[in-house]
């Protein structure tokens, strides 16, 4: 199968990770994979992936951009064109390739109208496609690579100067308003143990001012965040909205208990007792930290499921099945 993958972004996050892992995974299965994306991602693909740079960060209404995209798609003669996230989906739907089209919804969006023009639609969680009326939609959860060597609890506390007997709750992701870090820090006090936030972004200065005098550490961007999960007692998400957080998938594979606001992905995977609106999030956090063994026991079924479901291989094979499948209700 000759598959053309299209992404319009130029940032760093779950979308970009998914896009690269999927393209490389399909190529490893023997498919002929073509990628259309920003030049900055060129070096991340396997040598047998055909890369075409196209800056799709310009306006989706730009007629020259649309024309260039259509000509590029036509020139590679794909069997399937797969667009990732809203902007790429709008552009691909507009140029209307003369082959099978698939679009993936990566986040919670109000306007999903562009996806109705695709032959099939994939959601990274049930929540992101719940409002889409489409005869051929499926859910394919994000997959992550095998678990790396874990940092011990002792090493984690020593690394960040946290007292040895203090519980550590980890949060990870870009420091942007939608992640709710300001309200999470607001509810934190010395009775909650230590909050360790791994990530960077435009909200950092504001969050540092909120964290002053609190048992909260803003660790900045940490490439070893998955390893750090091995030494933490709990993972927390305070987001206003999500698709399916990669950090959530990684925490489940690390068998690290998770508490979250009821956003897409978390709402369908976590026990009900581990979900709460941000104003009430302190209650499940306190409950889990008071008895970590009980928290792990409540999540054992989810941890076991994640080992088979949230892998890159499963994500790749499930996506490939959608390319050739008929309608699949999410």
Coordinates of C-alpha atoms in Angstrom, one line a residue:
X1 CA 0.0 0.0 0.0
X2 CA 1.3 3.5 -0.9
X3 CA 0.3 5.8 2.0
X4 CA 0.7 9.6 2.1
X5 CA 0.8 11.1 5.6
X6 CA 0.1 14.8 5.9
X7 CA 0.7 17.1 9.0
X8 CA 0.4 20.8 9.1
X9 CA 2.1 21.6 12.4
X10 CA 5.6 22.8 13.3
X11 CA 5.6 22.3 17.1
X12 CA 6.6 19.6 19.5
X13 CA 4.0 17.4 21.2
X14 CA 1.9 14.3 21.0
X15 CA 0.6 15.0 17.5
X16 CA 4.2 15.1 16.1
X17 CA 5.2 12.0 18.1
X18 CA 2.2 10.1 16.8
X19 CA 2.9 11.2 13.2
X20 CA 6.5 10.2 13.2
X21 CA 5.9 6.8 15.0
X22 CA 3.1 5.9 12.6
X23 CA 5.0 6.7 9.4
X24 CA 8.1 4.8 10.6
X25 CA 5.9 1.9 11.8
X26 CA 4.1 1.6 8.5
X27 CA 7.3 1.6 6.6
X28 CA 8.7 -1.2 8.9
X29 CA 5.6 -3.3 7.9
X30 CA 6.6 -2.9 4.2
X31 CA 4.3 -0.2 3.2
X32 CA 5.4 2.5 0.8
X33 CA 5.2 5.6 3.0
X34 CA 5.3 9.2 1.8
X35 CA 5.3 12.1 4.3
X36 CA 4.3 15.7 3.6
X37 CA 5.3 17.9 6.6
X38 CA 7.4 20.9 7.7
X39 CA 11.1 20.6 6.9
X40 CA 12.1 20.6 10.6
X41 CA 10.9 17.0 10.9
X42 CA 12.9 15.5 8.0
X43 CA 15.6 13.9 10.1
X44 CA 13.1 11.9 12.2
X45 CA 12.0 9.4 9.6
X46 CA 13.4 6.1 8.6
X47 CA 15.5 6.1 5.4
X48 CA 12.8 4.3 3.5
X49 CA 10.2 6.9 4.2
X50 CA 9.9 9.4 1.3
X51 CA 9.8 12.9 2.7
X52 CA 8.5 16.0 1.0
X53 CA 8.8 19.3 2.8
X54 CA 5.8 21.7 2.6
X55 CA 5.2 24.5 5.0
X56 CA 1.5 24.1 5.9
X57 CA 1.6 26.6 8.7
X58 CA 0.3 29.3 6.3
X59 CA -3.4 30.0 6.1
X60 CA -5.5 27.1 5.2
X61 CA -7.4 29.4 2.9
X62 CA -4.2 30.2 0.9
X63 CA -5.0 29.2 -2.7
X64 CA -1.4 28.7 -3.6
X65 CA -0.8 26.4 -0.7
X66 CA -3.8 24.4 -1.6
X67 CA -2.7 24.1 -5.2
X68 CA 0.8 23.1 -4.2
X69 CA -0.5 20.4 -1.8
X70 CA -2.9 19.0 -4.5
X71 CA -0.1 18.8 -7.0
X72 CA 2.3 17.2 -4.5
X73 CA -0.3 14.6 -3.5
X74 CA -1.1 13.8 -7.2
X75 CA 2.6 13.5 -8.0
X76 CA 3.2 10.7 -5.4
X77 CA 0.2 8.7 -6.5
X78 CA -0.9 7.3 -3.2
X79 CA -3.6 4.7 -2.5
X80 CA -4.4 6.5 0.8
X81 CA -4.0 10.0 2.0
X82 CA -4.0 10.3 5.8
X83 CA -4.4 13.8 7.3
X84 CA -3.5 14.5 11.0
X85 CA -5.4 17.1 13.1
X86 CA -7.8 19.9 12.1
X87 CA -5.7 22.1 9.8
X88 CA -4.3 19.2 7.7
X89 CA -7.8 17.7 7.6
X90 CA -9.3 20.9 6.3
X91 CA -6.6 21.3 3.6
X92 CA -6.8 17.7 2.4
X93 CA -10.6 17.8 2.4
X94 CA -10.5 21.0 0.3
X95 CA -8.1 19.7 -2.3
X96 CA -10.1 16.4 -2.5
X97 CA -7.5 13.8 -3.6
X98 CA -8.6 11.1 -6.1
X99 CA -7.9 8.2 -3.6
X100 CA -9.1 6.9 -0.3
X101 CA -8.8 9.6 2.5
X102 CA -8.5 9.1 6.3
X103 CA -8.4 11.8 8.9
X104 CA -7.3 11.6 12.5
X105 CA -8.8 13.8 15.2
X106 CA -6.1 14.4 17.8
X107 CA -7.9 16.8 20.1
X108 CA -11.2 17.9 21.3
X109 CA -12.6 20.3 18.7
X110 CA -16.0 22.0 18.3
X111 CA -15.9 22.0 14.5
X112 CA -15.4 18.6 13.0
X113 CA -17.2 19.4 9.7
X114 CA -14.0 18.9 7.6
X115 CA -13.8 15.2 8.7
X116 CA -17.2 14.4 7.2
X117 CA -15.6 14.5 3.7
X118 CA -13.2 11.7 4.5
X119 CA -13.8 8.1 3.7
X120 CA -12.8 7.1 7.3
X121 CA -12.1 9.0 10.5
X122 CA -9.9 7.9 13.5
X123 CA -10.0 9.4 16.9
X124 CA -7.2 9.1 19.4
X125 CA -9.9 8.6 22.1
X126 CA -13.7 8.1 22.1
X127 CA -14.2 11.5 23.4
X128 CA -12.7 13.4 20.5
X129 CA -15.0 11.8 17.9
X130 CA -18.1 11.5 20.0
X131 CA -19.7 14.5 18.4
X132 CA -18.9 13.4 14.8
X133 CA -21.6 11.8 12.8
X134 CA -19.7 9.6 10.3
X135 CA -20.4 6.1 9.0
X136 CA -16.8 5.0 9.3
X137 CA -15.1 6.2 12.4
X138 CA -12.8 4.2 14.7
X139 CA -10.8 4.7 17.8
X140 CA -7.0 4.1 17.8
X141 CA -5.3 5.0 21.0
X142 CA -1.8 6.6 20.9
X143 CA 1.0 4.0 21.3
X144 CA 4.2 4.5 23.1
X145 CA 7.6 2.8 22.9
X146 CA 8.8 0.2 25.5
X147 CA 9.3 1.5 29.1
X148 CA 12.8 2.8 29.7
X149 CA 14.8 2.1 32.9
X150 CA 13.0 3.7 35.8
X151 CA 14.4 6.3 38.2
X152 CA 14.1 5.0 41.8
X153 CA 12.2 7.0 44.4
X154 CA 15.3 7.7 46.3
X155 CA 17.1 9.0 43.2
X156 CA 14.2 11.2 42.1
X157 CA 14.0 12.9 45.5
X158 CA 17.8 13.4 45.6
X159 CA 17.7 14.9 42.1
X160 CA 15.2 17.6 43.0
X161 CA 16.1 18.1 46.6
X162 CA 12.9 16.7 48.0
X163 CA 12.9 15.2 51.5
X164 CA 13.2 11.4 51.4
X165 CA 9.9 10.6 53.1
X166 CA 7.8 13.1 51.1
X167 CA 5.3 11.8 48.5
X168 CA 5.9 13.1 45.0
X169 CA 3.1 13.8 42.5
X170 CA 4.3 14.3 38.9
X171 CA 2.6 16.4 36.2
X172 CA 4.0 16.6 32.7
X173 CA 3.3 18.6 29.6
X174 CA 3.7 22.0 28.0
X175 CA 3.2 24.9 30.3
X176 CA 0.1 26.4 28.6
X177 CA -3.1 27.7 30.1
X178 CA -5.3 24.8 28.9
X179 CA -3.3 22.3 31.0
X180 CA -4.6 23.9 34.2
X181 CA -1.3 24.1 36.0
X182 CA -2.2 27.4 37.7
X183 CA -5.3 25.9 39.4
X184 CA -3.3 22.8 40.3
X185 CA -0.6 24.8 42.0
X186 CA -3.4 26.9 43.7
X187 CA -4.8 23.8 45.5
X188 CA -1.3 22.5 46.5
X189 CA -0.1 22.9 50.1
X190 CA 2.4 21.2 52.4
X191 CA -0.1 18.5 53.3
X192 CA -0.1 17.3 49.7
X193 CA 3.5 16.3 49.6
X194 CA 5.6 17.6 46.7
X195 CA 4.4 18.5 43.2
X196 CA 6.9 18.1 40.4
X197 CA 6.0 19.7 37.1
X198 CA 8.0 18.6 34.1
X199 CA 7.6 20.8 31.0
X200 CA 8.2 24.2 29.6
X201 CA 6.2 26.8 27.8
X202 CA 4.8 30.4 27.8
X203 CA 3.2 30.1 31.2
X204 CA 6.4 29.3 33.1
X205 CA 7.1 32.7 34.6
X206 CA 3.5 33.0 35.8
X207 CA 3.5 29.5 37.3
X208 CA 6.8 30.1 39.1
X209 CA 5.3 33.1 40.8
X210 CA 2.3 31.0 41.9
X211 CA 4.6 28.2 43.2
X212 CA 6.7 30.5 45.3
X213 CA 6.8 29.2 48.9
X214 CA 4.9 26.1 48.0
X215 CA 6.2 22.5 47.8
X216 CA 6.2 22.7 44.1
X217 CA 9.1 22.3 41.6
X218 CA 9.0 23.4 38.0
X219 CA 11.6 21.2 36.5
X220 CA 11.5 22.6 33.0
X221 CA 11.7 20.3 29.9
X222 CA 12.9 16.9 30.9
X223 CA 13.7 14.3 28.2
X224 CA 13.8 11.7 30.9
X225 CA 10.2 12.3 32.2
X226 CA 9.2 8.7 31.5
X227 CA 12.0 7.5 33.7
X228 CA 11.0 9.9 36.4
X229 CA 7.6 8.2 36.6
X230 CA 9.3 5.2 38.1
X231 CA 10.1 7.2 41.3
X232 CA 6.9 9.1 41.7
X233 CA 3.8 8.1 43.8
X234 CA 1.2 9.6 41.5
X235 CA 0.6 11.3 38.2
X236 CA -1.9 14.2 37.9
X237 CA -3.6 15.9 35.0
X238 CA -5.5 19.1 35.5
X239 CA -6.3 19.9 31.8
X240 CA -9.4 21.7 30.6
X241 CA -9.4 19.5 27.5
X242 CA -7.3 16.7 25.9
X243 CA -7.4 14.2 23.1
X244 CA -5.4 11.4 24.7
X245 CA -2.3 12.6 26.5
X246 CA 0.9 10.8 25.7
X247 CA 1.9 11.3 29.3
X248 CA -1.2 9.4 30.4
X249 CA -0.4 6.5 28.2
X250 CA 3.2 6.5 29.5
X251 CA 2.1 6.6 33.1
X252 CA -0.3 3.6 32.6
X253 CA 2.6 1.6 31.0
X254 CA 4.7 2.6 34.0
X255 CA 1.9 1.3 36.3
X256 CA 1.9 4.7 38.0
X257 CA -1.5 5.6 39.5
X258 CA -3.2 8.6 37.8
X259 CA -5.7 11.2 38.9
X260 CA -7.2 13.6 36.3
X261 CA -9.9 16.0 35.4
X262 CA -12.6 14.2 33.3
X263 CA -11.2 15.0 29.9
X264 CA -11.2 12.8 26.8
X265 CA -9.0 9.8 27.1
X266 CA -8.7 10.0 30.9
X267 CA -12.5 9.8 31.4
X268 CA -12.7 6.6 29.4
X269 CA -9.6 4.9 30.8
X270 CA -9.4 5.8 34.5
X271 CA -11.5 4.5 37.4
X272 CA -14.3 7.0 38.3
X273 CA -12.8 7.5 41.7
X274 CA -9.7 8.9 40.1
X275 CA -11.6 11.6 38.2
X276 CA -12.7 15.0 39.5
X277 CA -13.3 18.5 38.3
X278 CA -10.3 20.8 39.0
X279 CA -12.0 22.4 42.0
X280 CA -12.4 18.9 43.6
X281 CA -9.2 17.3 42.3
X282 CA -7.5 17.6 45.7
X283 CA -9.8 14.8 47.1
X284 CA -8.7 11.9 44.8
X285 CA -5.1 13.1 45.0
X286 CA -5.2 12.9 48.8
X287 CA -6.9 9.5 48.8
X288 CA -4.3 8.0 46.4
X289 CA -1.3 9.5 48.3
X290 CA -2.7 8.2 51.7
X291 CA -2.7 4.6 50.4
X292 CA -0.6 4.2 47.2
X293 CA -1.0 0.4 47.3
X294 CA -4.8 0.7 47.2
X295 CA -4.5 3.2 44.3
X296 CA -2.4 0.7 42.3
X297 CA -4.9 -2.1 43.1
X298 CA -7.8 0.0 41.8
X299 CA -5.9 0.6 38.5
X300 CA -4.5 -2.9 38.0
X301 CA -7.0 -3.8 35.3
X302 CA -6.2 -0.6 33.4
X303 CA -2.5 -1.2 33.8
X304 CA -2.9 -4.7 32.4
X305 CA -5.0 -3.5 29.5
X306 CA -2.5 -0.7 28.7
X307 CA 0.4 -3.2 28.3
X308 CA -1.3 -4.7 25.2
X309 CA -3.3 -1.7 23.9
X310 CA -1.0 1.3 24.2
X311 CA 2.0 0.2 22.1
X312 CA 3.3 1.6 18.9
X313 CA 2.9 -1.7 17.1
X314 CA -0.8 -1.9 18.1
X315 CA -1.3 1.8 17.0
X316 CA 0.3 1.1 13.6
X317 CA -1.5 -2.1 12.8
X318 CA -4.9 -0.7 14.0
X319 CA -4.4 2.4 11.8
X320 CA -3.5 0.3 8.8
X321 CA -6.6 -1.8 9.3
X322 CA -8.7 1.3 9.0
X323 CA -7.2 2.1 5.7
X324 CA -8.7 -1.0 4.2
X325 CA -11.7 -1.5 6.4
X326 CA -15.4 -0.6 6.0
X327 CA -17.4 1.3 8.6
X328 CA -16.3 0.9 12.2
X329 CA -18.3 2.6 14.9
X330 CA -16.3 4.3 17.6

